[in-house]
């Protein structure tokens, strides 16, 4: 879909690599620039989980890309990178603020020789202000953005989301910004400075909640809620409840008179909408005690015919076997030597189809030689660059 776009990605961890993977899935020619030892997610990754000698974190966010390994601190690094940048449409990076500027690869330096460049930067906290330049990772942003305060049991125990949601939302926003800038470039020929941050992503995840809080004149007391309720601004029973054999999510629909009658509870029937809102702690305690005696099958059989939305809480083993997930093709297996890694597919369909896996995540420096040849370097010059350790080439991977 965007096969004409060429991207040079100076990205590590998850946010930046995932953003460039979205573009690579859509057909962009994405080259990952890594240090000689490899990017963090290649070397270390999360939880130390590896297949063979490869980090599964790396495998999850780097498909459909090429890899060139460059020592950015080597005095000849610019000699290698400038012709690569001149041939690309987009430079992406999520280094700490100022890191690429020190290496002569900041926006102003690149724009000086490539005026129409799309230069996309993702930071933790933004490009200015008192937090600019400080390390910003998903958990810290969850904390500072208020997300932790509205997650968890709601009774004052602050809890983080169970997965780095800000990283992944930040990646999607960065990819969206690049696509918008690319459309502008195709129409006007102008480059764009694209800047996103994890802080903005963390707040964007809460767009409705924050608007309701500020515009409604709410206070900290309004956010406190029983742990079973899913959010502070939707009335019970909207939440997660422990049953005899499972946990169930109950959303809204149907009428609350039908809900209380279906559960056979005169206590619940005594609460009208105002009472459920004003006395939600009491209502929720009664509901929790009532539902603890039910199985999921019993509850679904009683509520679904009345138009209530109910779903069993799944764990990751359940998701792996979910028929709907399989029908949508949302998980894919990719080859890793003699093994196979299970990762998420691209999340959007185009004309009814998901973008295919064109190439598995690359070996470090797998494309160093061919990329330099395309940029105009001769064989002897490439050998010299490899010999002086400006670049690293995985010749065995390239031959394979």
mmCIF file of C-alpha atoms in Angstrom:
data_model
loop_
_atom_site.group_PDB
_atom_site.id
_atom_site.type_symbol
_atom_site.label_atom_id
_atom_site.label_comp_id
_atom_site.label_asym_id
_atom_site.label_seq_id
_atom_site.Cartn_x
_atom_site.Cartn_y
_atom_site.Cartn_z
ATOM 1 C CA UNK A 1 0.000 0.000 0.000
ATOM 2 C CA UNK A 2 2.913 2.368 0.719
ATOM 3 C CA UNK A 3 5.551 0.447 -1.224
ATOM 4 C CA UNK A 4 7.156 3.701 -2.374
ATOM 5 C CA UNK A 5 8.034 4.854 1.143
ATOM 6 C CA UNK A 6 11.633 4.361 2.303
ATOM 7 C CA UNK A 7 12.281 4.548 6.053
ATOM 8 C CA UNK A 8 15.535 4.652 8.002
ATOM 9 C CA UNK A 9 14.726 3.737 11.591
ATOM 10 C CA UNK A 10 17.027 4.550 14.527
ATOM 11 C CA UNK A 11 14.753 2.845 17.040
ATOM 12 C CA UNK A 12 15.088 0.527 19.991
ATOM 13 C CA UNK A 13 13.035 -0.870 22.870
ATOM 14 C CA UNK A 14 9.368 -1.307 21.746
ATOM 15 C CA UNK A 15 7.669 1.987 20.843
ATOM 16 C CA UNK A 16 9.915 2.930 17.905
ATOM 17 C CA UNK A 17 10.388 -0.577 16.467
ATOM 18 C CA UNK A 18 6.654 -1.304 16.684
ATOM 19 C CA UNK A 19 5.876 1.980 14.893
ATOM 20 C CA UNK A 20 8.220 1.174 12.019
ATOM 21 C CA UNK A 21 6.831 -2.377 11.885
ATOM 22 C CA UNK A 22 3.349 -0.972 11.223
ATOM 23 C CA UNK A 23 4.829 0.882 8.228
ATOM 24 C CA UNK A 24 6.828 -2.157 7.093
ATOM 25 C CA UNK A 25 3.677 -4.296 7.232
ATOM 26 C CA UNK A 26 2.022 -1.810 4.873
ATOM 27 C CA UNK A 27 4.812 -2.194 2.333
ATOM 28 C CA UNK A 28 7.293 0.499 3.322
ATOM 29 C CA UNK A 29 10.963 -0.312 2.746
ATOM 30 C CA UNK A 30 12.179 -0.063 6.357
ATOM 31 C CA UNK A 31 15.855 -0.293 7.279
ATOM 32 C CA UNK A 32 16.680 -0.688 10.958
ATOM 33 C CA UNK A 33 19.938 1.002 11.979
ATOM 34 C CA UNK A 34 21.458 -0.807 14.952
ATOM 35 C CA UNK A 35 24.640 -0.455 16.993
ATOM 36 C CA UNK A 36 27.303 -3.136 16.484
ATOM 37 C CA UNK A 37 26.041 -5.102 19.483
ATOM 38 C CA UNK A 38 22.432 -4.888 18.304
ATOM 39 C CA UNK A 39 19.470 -2.887 19.588
ATOM 40 C CA UNK A 40 18.223 -3.368 23.155
ATOM 41 C CA UNK A 41 15.232 -5.461 22.155
ATOM 42 C CA UNK A 42 17.524 -7.729 20.116
ATOM 43 C CA UNK A 43 20.205 -8.112 22.791
ATOM 44 C CA UNK A 44 18.085 -8.255 25.911
ATOM 45 C CA UNK A 45 14.380 -7.995 25.359
ATOM 46 C CA UNK A 46 11.836 -8.561 28.095
ATOM 47 C CA UNK A 47 11.816 -11.435 30.596
ATOM 48 C CA UNK A 48 14.889 -13.029 28.990
ATOM 49 C CA UNK A 49 12.624 -15.124 26.753
ATOM 50 C CA UNK A 50 14.466 -16.302 23.642
ATOM 51 C CA UNK A 51 14.033 -18.762 20.796
ATOM 52 C CA UNK A 52 17.455 -20.098 19.919
ATOM 53 C CA UNK A 53 19.690 -17.034 20.074
ATOM 54 C CA UNK A 54 16.935 -14.516 19.313
ATOM 55 C CA UNK A 55 14.970 -12.367 21.720
ATOM 56 C CA UNK A 56 11.229 -12.824 21.350
ATOM 57 C CA UNK A 57 10.727 -9.120 22.087
ATOM 58 C CA UNK A 58 12.809 -8.403 18.968
ATOM 59 C CA UNK A 59 10.820 -10.923 16.955
ATOM 60 C CA UNK A 60 7.530 -9.291 17.969
ATOM 61 C CA UNK A 61 8.278 -5.796 16.572
ATOM 62 C CA UNK A 62 10.779 -6.143 13.714
ATOM 63 C CA UNK A 63 9.319 -8.192 10.878
ATOM 64 C CA UNK A 64 9.447 -7.045 7.252
ATOM 65 C CA UNK A 65 12.582 -4.939 7.872
ATOM 66 C CA UNK A 66 16.217 -4.835 6.813
ATOM 67 C CA UNK A 67 19.126 -4.431 9.225
ATOM 68 C CA UNK A 68 22.339 -2.466 8.962
ATOM 69 C CA UNK A 69 24.724 -2.269 11.914
ATOM 70 C CA UNK A 70 26.579 1.057 12.269
ATOM 71 C CA UNK A 71 28.792 2.409 15.043
ATOM 72 C CA UNK A 72 27.196 5.851 15.348
ATOM 73 C CA UNK A 73 30.101 7.124 17.437
ATOM 74 C CA UNK A 74 32.692 6.262 14.774
ATOM 75 C CA UNK A 75 33.956 9.371 12.939
ATOM 76 C CA UNK A 76 33.034 7.771 9.595
ATOM 77 C CA UNK A 77 29.434 6.976 10.593
ATOM 78 C CA UNK A 78 28.092 10.058 8.791
ATOM 79 C CA UNK A 79 29.941 8.991 5.655
ATOM 80 C CA UNK A 80 27.902 5.784 5.722
ATOM 81 C CA UNK A 81 24.558 7.203 6.821
ATOM 82 C CA UNK A 82 24.283 10.365 4.731
ATOM 83 C CA UNK A 83 23.789 8.565 1.391
ATOM 84 C CA UNK A 84 21.266 6.254 3.048
ATOM 85 C CA UNK A 85 19.323 9.235 4.396
ATOM 86 C CA UNK A 86 19.468 11.002 1.025
ATOM 87 C CA UNK A 87 17.705 8.008 -0.543
ATOM 88 C CA UNK A 88 14.935 7.752 2.057
ATOM 89 C CA UNK A 89 11.688 9.578 2.759
ATOM 90 C CA UNK A 90 11.536 9.128 6.514
ATOM 91 C CA UNK A 91 13.965 9.109 9.414
ATOM 92 C CA UNK A 92 12.445 7.655 12.596
ATOM 93 C CA UNK A 93 14.075 7.678 16.016
ATOM 94 C CA UNK A 94 13.177 7.182 19.651
ATOM 95 C CA UNK A 95 16.522 7.899 21.304
ATOM 96 C CA UNK A 96 16.633 10.068 24.395
ATOM 97 C CA UNK A 97 16.255 13.741 23.477
ATOM 98 C CA UNK A 98 19.457 15.236 22.076
ATOM 99 C CA UNK A 99 21.235 11.918 21.478
ATOM 100 C CA UNK A 100 21.180 12.100 17.679
ATOM 101 C CA UNK A 101 21.984 15.816 17.701
ATOM 102 C CA UNK A 102 25.258 15.029 19.461
ATOM 103 C CA UNK A 103 26.093 12.579 16.688
ATOM 104 C CA UNK A 104 25.355 15.072 13.910
ATOM 105 C CA UNK A 105 22.111 13.337 12.947
ATOM 106 C CA UNK A 106 19.528 15.663 14.491
ATOM 107 C CA UNK A 107 16.653 17.196 12.564
ATOM 108 C CA UNK A 108 18.389 20.445 11.640
ATOM 109 C CA UNK A 109 21.528 18.636 10.468
ATOM 110 C CA UNK A 110 19.557 16.201 8.328
ATOM 111 C CA UNK A 111 17.227 18.852 6.901
ATOM 112 C CA UNK A 112 20.281 20.858 5.807
ATOM 113 C CA UNK A 113 21.122 18.250 3.162
ATOM 114 C CA UNK A 114 17.666 16.645 2.786
ATOM 115 C CA UNK A 115 15.108 19.491 2.924
ATOM 116 C CA UNK A 116 12.078 17.311 2.209
ATOM 117 C CA UNK A 117 12.829 14.746 4.915
ATOM 118 C CA UNK A 118 10.098 13.473 7.206
ATOM 119 C CA UNK A 119 11.901 13.341 10.544
ATOM 120 C CA UNK A 120 9.850 11.521 13.170
ATOM 121 C CA UNK A 121 10.912 11.480 16.812
ATOM 122 C CA UNK A 122 9.282 9.656 19.692
ATOM 123 C CA UNK A 123 10.321 10.684 23.190
ATOM 124 C CA UNK A 124 9.198 9.758 26.663
ATOM 125 C CA UNK A 125 8.004 13.156 27.836
ATOM 126 C CA UNK A 126 8.090 15.458 24.822
ATOM 127 C CA UNK A 127 10.642 17.699 23.145
ATOM 128 C CA UNK A 128 10.524 20.628 25.597
ATOM 129 C CA UNK A 129 9.615 21.405 29.174
ATOM 130 C CA UNK A 130 11.076 20.328 32.511
ATOM 131 C CA UNK A 131 10.889 16.595 31.726
ATOM 132 C CA UNK A 132 12.461 16.724 28.255
ATOM 133 C CA UNK A 133 15.582 14.610 28.117
ATOM 134 C CA UNK A 134 14.681 12.527 31.154
ATOM 135 C CA UNK A 135 14.230 8.779 30.681
ATOM 136 C CA UNK A 136 10.622 7.982 29.959
ATOM 137 C CA UNK A 137 9.421 4.383 29.906
ATOM 138 C CA UNK A 138 5.946 2.914 29.841
ATOM 139 C CA UNK A 139 5.526 2.377 33.584
ATOM 140 C CA UNK A 140 6.718 5.862 34.536
ATOM 141 C CA UNK A 141 4.336 7.387 32.002
ATOM 142 C CA UNK A 142 1.443 5.268 33.243
ATOM 143 C CA UNK A 143 2.151 6.723 36.673
ATOM 144 C CA UNK A 144 2.543 10.382 35.689
ATOM 145 C CA UNK A 145 -0.350 10.427 33.195
ATOM 146 C CA UNK A 146 -2.907 9.347 35.807
ATOM 147 C CA UNK A 147 -3.500 5.958 34.182
ATOM 148 C CA UNK A 148 -2.309 4.039 37.246
ATOM 149 C CA UNK A 149 -4.631 6.031 39.512
ATOM 150 C CA UNK A 150 -7.734 4.884 37.616
ATOM 151 C CA UNK A 151 -6.607 1.279 37.127
ATOM 152 C CA UNK A 152 -6.788 -1.580 39.589
ATOM 153 C CA UNK A 153 -9.192 -2.054 42.438
ATOM 154 C CA UNK A 154 -10.283 1.577 42.622
ATOM 155 C CA UNK A 155 -10.204 1.477 46.416
ATOM 156 C CA UNK A 156 -6.933 3.335 46.728
ATOM 157 C CA UNK A 157 -4.475 0.593 45.672
ATOM 158 C CA UNK A 158 -2.657 1.991 42.644
ATOM 159 C CA UNK A 159 -2.108 -0.653 39.951
ATOM 160 C CA UNK A 160 -0.403 -0.540 36.579
ATOM 161 C CA UNK A 161 -1.949 -2.049 33.479
ATOM 162 C CA UNK A 162 -0.866 -5.646 33.001
ATOM 163 C CA UNK A 163 1.050 -4.915 29.799
ATOM 164 C CA UNK A 164 2.942 -1.889 28.396
ATOM 165 C CA UNK A 165 -0.127 -0.311 26.820
ATOM 166 C CA UNK A 166 1.453 3.130 26.477
ATOM 167 C CA UNK A 167 4.388 1.797 24.444
ATOM 168 C CA UNK A 168 2.098 0.158 21.935
ATOM 169 C CA UNK A 169 -0.358 3.036 21.677
ATOM 170 C CA UNK A 170 2.595 5.404 21.293
ATOM 171 C CA UNK A 171 3.853 3.255 18.422
ATOM 172 C CA UNK A 172 0.499 3.475 16.637
ATOM 173 C CA UNK A 173 0.391 7.265 17.069
ATOM 174 C CA UNK A 174 3.936 7.656 15.742
ATOM 175 C CA UNK A 175 3.095 5.563 12.677
ATOM 176 C CA UNK A 176 -0.057 7.635 12.145
ATOM 177 C CA UNK A 177 1.991 10.834 12.280
ATOM 178 C CA UNK A 178 4.454 9.514 9.710
ATOM 179 C CA UNK A 179 1.641 8.492 7.361
ATOM 180 C CA UNK A 180 0.057 11.947 7.631
ATOM 181 C CA UNK A 181 3.397 13.589 6.881
ATOM 182 C CA UNK A 182 3.950 11.249 3.930
ATOM 183 C CA UNK A 183 0.604 12.216 2.405
ATOM 184 C CA UNK A 184 1.575 15.875 2.803
ATOM 185 C CA UNK A 185 4.916 15.205 1.124
ATOM 186 C CA UNK A 186 3.258 13.453 -1.812
ATOM 187 C CA UNK A 187 0.886 16.407 -2.272
ATOM 188 C CA UNK A 188 3.201 19.346 -1.594
ATOM 189 C CA UNK A 189 6.745 17.980 -1.715
ATOM 190 C CA UNK A 190 7.371 19.357 1.771
ATOM 191 C CA UNK A 191 9.039 17.514 4.606
ATOM 192 C CA UNK A 192 7.677 17.488 8.158
ATOM 193 C CA UNK A 193 9.021 17.327 11.680
ATOM 194 C CA UNK A 194 6.857 14.706 13.424
ATOM 195 C CA UNK A 195 7.082 14.575 17.220
ATOM 196 C CA UNK A 196 5.229 12.212 19.524
ATOM 197 C CA UNK A 197 5.713 11.153 23.130
ATOM 198 C CA UNK A 198 4.742 8.417 25.523
ATOM 199 C CA UNK A 199 3.219 11.098 27.755
ATOM 200 C CA UNK A 200 0.859 12.154 24.968
ATOM 201 C CA UNK A 201 0.056 8.503 24.264
ATOM 202 C CA UNK A 202 -0.684 7.816 27.924
ATOM 203 C CA UNK A 203 -3.073 10.749 28.072
ATOM 204 C CA UNK A 204 -4.648 9.888 24.714
ATOM 205 C CA UNK A 205 -5.607 6.472 26.095
ATOM 206 C CA UNK A 206 -7.763 8.368 28.594
ATOM 207 C CA UNK A 207 -9.368 10.917 26.272
ATOM 208 C CA UNK A 208 -12.955 10.297 27.353
ATOM 209 C CA UNK A 209 -12.131 9.827 31.015
ATOM 210 C CA UNK A 210 -10.089 13.029 31.295
ATOM 211 C CA UNK A 211 -12.702 15.076 29.441
ATOM 212 C CA UNK A 212 -15.450 13.827 31.744
ATOM 213 C CA UNK A 213 -13.341 14.476 34.847
ATOM 214 C CA UNK A 214 -12.264 18.015 33.988
ATOM 215 C CA UNK A 215 -15.448 19.161 32.255
ATOM 216 C CA UNK A 216 -17.685 17.595 34.867
ATOM 217 C CA UNK A 217 -15.917 19.285 37.759
ATOM 218 C CA UNK A 218 -15.092 15.946 39.381
ATOM 219 C CA UNK A 219 -12.705 15.345 42.279
ATOM 220 C CA UNK A 220 -10.452 12.537 43.487
ATOM 221 C CA UNK A 221 -13.363 11.195 45.539
ATOM 222 C CA UNK A 222 -15.371 10.593 42.356
ATOM 223 C CA UNK A 223 -12.693 8.268 40.971
ATOM 224 C CA UNK A 224 -12.690 5.940 43.979
ATOM 225 C CA UNK A 225 -14.832 2.922 43.291
ATOM 226 C CA UNK A 226 -15.279 -0.720 44.288
ATOM 227 C CA UNK A 227 -12.662 -2.979 42.735
ATOM 228 C CA UNK A 228 -15.187 -4.888 40.624
ATOM 229 C CA UNK A 229 -16.187 -1.797 38.634
ATOM 230 C CA UNK A 230 -14.324 -1.282 35.371
ATOM 231 C CA UNK A 231 -14.214 2.508 35.424
ATOM 232 C CA UNK A 232 -15.200 5.429 37.592
ATOM 233 C CA UNK A 233 -17.582 7.070 35.120
ATOM 234 C CA UNK A 234 -19.921 4.202 34.134
ATOM 235 C CA UNK A 235 -22.543 3.021 36.611
ATOM 236 C CA UNK A 236 -22.581 -0.533 37.976
ATOM 237 C CA UNK A 237 -22.898 -3.328 37.059
ATOM 238 C CA UNK A 238 -20.303 -2.397 34.369
ATOM 239 C CA UNK A 239 -17.325 -4.377 35.609
ATOM 240 C CA UNK A 240 -15.627 -7.704 36.331
ATOM 241 C CA UNK A 241 -17.122 -10.186 38.810
ATOM 242 C CA UNK A 242 -15.927 -13.428 40.364
ATOM 243 C CA UNK A 243 -18.266 -16.337 39.698
ATOM 244 C CA UNK A 244 -18.165 -19.868 41.046
ATOM 245 C CA UNK A 245 -16.065 -21.138 38.130
ATOM 246 C CA UNK A 246 -14.713 -18.051 36.321
ATOM 247 C CA UNK A 247 -14.630 -14.275 36.148
ATOM 248 C CA UNK A 248 -17.204 -12.506 33.992
ATOM 249 C CA UNK A 249 -17.314 -9.059 32.404
ATOM 250 C CA UNK A 250 -20.777 -7.525 32.474
ATOM 251 C CA UNK A 251 -21.441 -4.515 30.272
ATOM 252 C CA UNK A 252 -24.541 -2.412 29.799
ATOM 253 C CA UNK A 253 -27.692 -3.030 27.803
ATOM 254 C CA UNK A 254 -31.118 -4.322 28.681
ATOM 255 C CA UNK A 255 -33.037 -2.802 31.595
ATOM 256 C CA UNK A 256 -31.897 -2.924 35.203
ATOM 257 C CA UNK A 257 -35.309 -4.203 36.328
ATOM 258 C CA UNK A 258 -34.722 -7.225 34.096
ATOM 259 C CA UNK A 259 -31.193 -7.568 35.480
ATOM 260 C CA UNK A 260 -32.282 -7.782 39.113
ATOM 261 C CA UNK A 261 -35.178 -10.083 38.246
ATOM 262 C CA UNK A 262 -32.902 -12.408 36.258
ATOM 263 C CA UNK A 263 -30.642 -12.767 39.289
ATOM 264 C CA UNK A 264 -33.631 -13.197 41.618
ATOM 265 C CA UNK A 265 -32.447 -10.374 43.862
ATOM 266 C CA UNK A 266 -34.948 -8.098 45.575
ATOM 267 C CA UNK A 267 -32.024 -6.230 47.149
ATOM 268 C CA UNK A 268 -30.652 -5.235 43.736
ATOM 269 C CA UNK A 269 -34.154 -4.372 42.511
ATOM 270 C CA UNK A 270 -34.407 -1.710 45.203
ATOM 271 C CA UNK A 271 -31.709 0.413 43.525
ATOM 272 C CA UNK A 272 -32.800 2.765 40.754
ATOM 273 C CA UNK A 273 -30.210 4.451 38.507
ATOM 274 C CA UNK A 274 -29.624 7.343 40.890
ATOM 275 C CA UNK A 275 -29.174 4.975 43.819
ATOM 276 C CA UNK A 276 -26.761 2.770 41.872
ATOM 277 C CA UNK A 277 -24.658 5.859 41.142
ATOM 278 C CA UNK A 278 -24.846 7.445 44.590
ATOM 279 C CA UNK A 279 -24.439 4.167 46.497
ATOM 280 C CA UNK A 280 -22.357 2.173 44.086
ATOM 281 C CA UNK A 281 -20.209 0.642 46.840
ATOM 282 C CA UNK A 282 -23.256 -0.885 48.529
ATOM 283 C CA UNK A 283 -24.822 -1.988 45.249
ATOM 284 C CA UNK A 284 -21.594 -3.578 44.036
ATOM 285 C CA UNK A 285 -21.054 -5.505 47.298
ATOM 286 C CA UNK A 286 -24.535 -7.000 47.030
ATOM 287 C CA UNK A 287 -23.967 -7.885 43.384
ATOM 288 C CA UNK A 288 -20.601 -9.517 44.124
ATOM 289 C CA UNK A 289 -22.132 -11.691 46.839
ATOM 290 C CA UNK A 290 -25.009 -12.630 44.549
ATOM 291 C CA UNK A 291 -22.846 -13.570 41.552
ATOM 292 C CA UNK A 292 -20.393 -15.637 43.593
ATOM 293 C CA UNK A 293 -22.944 -18.475 43.603
ATOM 294 C CA UNK A 294 -23.392 -18.559 39.812
ATOM 295 C CA UNK A 295 -21.424 -20.375 37.122
ATOM 296 C CA UNK A 296 -20.622 -18.563 33.909
ATOM 297 C CA UNK A 297 -22.893 -20.832 31.851
ATOM 298 C CA UNK A 298 -25.806 -20.203 34.211
ATOM 299 C CA UNK A 299 -25.261 -16.455 34.176
ATOM 300 C CA UNK A 300 -24.901 -16.191 30.411
ATOM 301 C CA UNK A 301 -28.008 -18.300 29.846
ATOM 302 C CA UNK A 302 -29.973 -15.964 32.100
ATOM 303 C CA UNK A 303 -28.632 -12.573 30.953
ATOM 304 C CA UNK A 304 -27.914 -12.873 27.226
ATOM 305 C CA UNK A 305 -31.572 -13.463 26.184
ATOM 306 C CA UNK A 306 -32.433 -10.219 27.982
ATOM 307 C CA UNK A 307 -29.916 -8.242 25.904
ATOM 308 C CA UNK A 308 -27.151 -7.941 28.492
ATOM 309 C CA UNK A 309 -23.577 -8.105 27.229
ATOM 310 C CA UNK A 310 -21.501 -10.632 29.119
ATOM 311 C CA UNK A 311 -18.142 -12.256 28.404
ATOM 312 C CA UNK A 312 -15.958 -14.765 30.201
ATOM 313 C CA UNK A 313 -12.571 -13.348 31.225
ATOM 314 C CA UNK A 314 -9.978 -15.162 29.115
ATOM 315 C CA UNK A 315 -6.340 -15.787 29.899
ATOM 316 C CA UNK A 316 -3.566 -16.019 27.306
ATOM 317 C CA UNK A 317 -4.068 -19.776 26.896
ATOM 318 C CA UNK A 318 -7.707 -19.100 26.056
ATOM 319 C CA UNK A 319 -6.747 -16.397 23.546
ATOM 320 C CA UNK A 320 -4.400 -18.811 21.755
ATOM 321 C CA UNK A 321 -7.330 -21.178 21.179
ATOM 322 C CA UNK A 322 -10.006 -18.538 20.542
ATOM 323 C CA UNK A 323 -11.959 -19.318 17.370
ATOM 324 C CA UNK A 324 -12.608 -15.631 16.680
ATOM 325 C CA UNK A 325 -8.931 -14.739 17.009
ATOM 326 C CA UNK A 326 -8.123 -17.581 14.616
ATOM 327 C CA UNK A 327 -10.813 -16.518 12.123
ATOM 328 C CA UNK A 328 -9.434 -12.978 12.048
ATOM 329 C CA UNK A 329 -5.856 -14.252 11.685
ATOM 330 C CA UNK A 330 -4.672 -12.076 14.568
ATOM 331 C CA UNK A 331 -1.822 -14.391 15.589
ATOM 332 C CA UNK A 332 0.918 -15.551 13.240
ATOM 333 C CA UNK A 333 3.810 -17.979 13.494
ATOM 334 C CA UNK A 334 7.164 -16.904 12.084
ATOM 335 C CA UNK A 335 10.184 -19.164 11.493
ATOM 336 C CA UNK A 336 13.134 -18.877 13.878
ATOM 337 C CA UNK A 337 15.652 -21.461 12.789
ATOM 338 C CA UNK A 338 14.021 -24.826 13.448
ATOM 339 C CA UNK A 339 11.492 -23.264 15.828
ATOM 340 C CA UNK A 340 8.545 -20.938 15.323
ATOM 341 C CA UNK A 341 7.610 -17.836 17.293
ATOM 342 C CA UNK A 342 3.987 -16.813 17.793
ATOM 343 C CA UNK A 343 3.476 -13.055 17.450
ATOM 344 C CA UNK A 344 0.601 -10.702 16.706
ATOM 345 C CA UNK A 345 -0.327 -9.995 13.115
ATOM 346 C CA UNK A 346 -0.832 -6.496 11.765
ATOM 347 C CA UNK A 347 -4.114 -5.404 13.419
ATOM 348 C CA UNK A 348 -5.937 -3.867 10.416
ATOM 349 C CA UNK A 349 -7.415 -5.468 7.289
ATOM 350 C CA UNK A 350 -7.217 -3.804 3.866
ATOM 351 C CA UNK A 351 -9.713 -4.937 1.217
ATOM 352 C CA UNK A 352 -10.510 -7.847 3.482
ATOM 353 C CA UNK A 353 -6.936 -9.082 3.918
ATOM 354 C CA UNK A 354 -4.137 -8.659 6.435
ATOM 355 C CA UNK A 355 -0.711 -7.592 5.152
ATOM 356 C CA UNK A 356 1.497 -10.667 4.682
ATOM 357 C CA UNK A 357 4.760 -11.582 6.345
ATOM 358 C CA UNK A 358 7.275 -10.720 3.624
ATOM 359 C CA UNK A 359 10.437 -11.332 5.596
ATOM 360 C CA UNK A 360 11.095 -12.503 9.173
ATOM 361 C CA UNK A 361 12.898 -10.166 11.579
ATOM 362 C CA UNK A 362 16.418 -9.674 10.204
ATOM 363 C CA UNK A 363 19.729 -10.864 11.575
ATOM 364 C CA UNK A 364 21.987 -8.106 12.850
ATOM 365 C CA UNK A 365 23.733 -6.528 9.864
ATOM 366 C CA UNK A 366 22.065 -8.940 7.460
ATOM 367 C CA UNK A 367 21.578 -6.234 4.831
ATOM 368 C CA UNK A 368 24.653 -4.103 5.477
ATOM 369 C CA UNK A 369 26.415 -5.030 2.229
ATOM 370 C CA UNK A 370 23.432 -4.774 -0.149
ATOM 371 C CA UNK A 371 22.263 -1.501 1.400
ATOM 372 C CA UNK A 372 25.690 0.073 1.002
ATOM 373 C CA UNK A 373 25.904 -1.144 -2.585
ATOM 374 C CA UNK A 374 22.516 0.447 -3.314
ATOM 375 C CA UNK A 375 23.805 3.683 -1.762
ATOM 376 C CA UNK A 376 26.711 3.758 -4.218
ATOM 377 C CA UNK A 377 29.572 2.239 -2.234
ATOM 378 C CA UNK A 378 31.936 -0.063 -4.102
ATOM 379 C CA UNK A 379 32.982 -3.521 -2.939
ATOM 380 C CA UNK A 380 36.461 -2.382 -1.808
ATOM 381 C CA UNK A 381 34.979 0.590 0.053
ATOM 382 C CA UNK A 382 32.467 -1.644 1.806
ATOM 383 C CA UNK A 383 35.234 -4.039 2.816
ATOM 384 C CA UNK A 384 37.186 -1.091 4.201
ATOM 385 C CA UNK A 385 34.193 0.122 6.243
ATOM 386 C CA UNK A 386 33.666 -3.362 7.636
ATOM 387 C CA UNK A 387 37.366 -3.758 8.366
ATOM 388 C CA UNK A 388 37.496 -0.490 10.301
ATOM 389 C CA UNK A 389 34.357 -1.498 12.258
ATOM 390 C CA UNK A 390 32.285 1.465 11.100
ATOM 391 C CA UNK A 391 29.698 -1.101 10.046
ATOM 392 C CA UNK A 392 29.056 -4.749 10.866
ATOM 393 C CA UNK A 393 27.887 -7.223 8.238
ATOM 394 C CA UNK A 394 26.340 -10.637 8.772
ATOM 395 C CA UNK A 395 27.536 -12.100 5.501
ATOM 396 C CA UNK A 396 26.297 -15.576 6.362
ATOM 397 C CA UNK A 397 22.756 -14.291 6.914
ATOM 398 C CA UNK A 398 22.923 -12.261 3.715
ATOM 399 C CA UNK A 399 23.970 -15.334 1.711
ATOM 400 C CA UNK A 400 21.191 -17.354 3.326
#
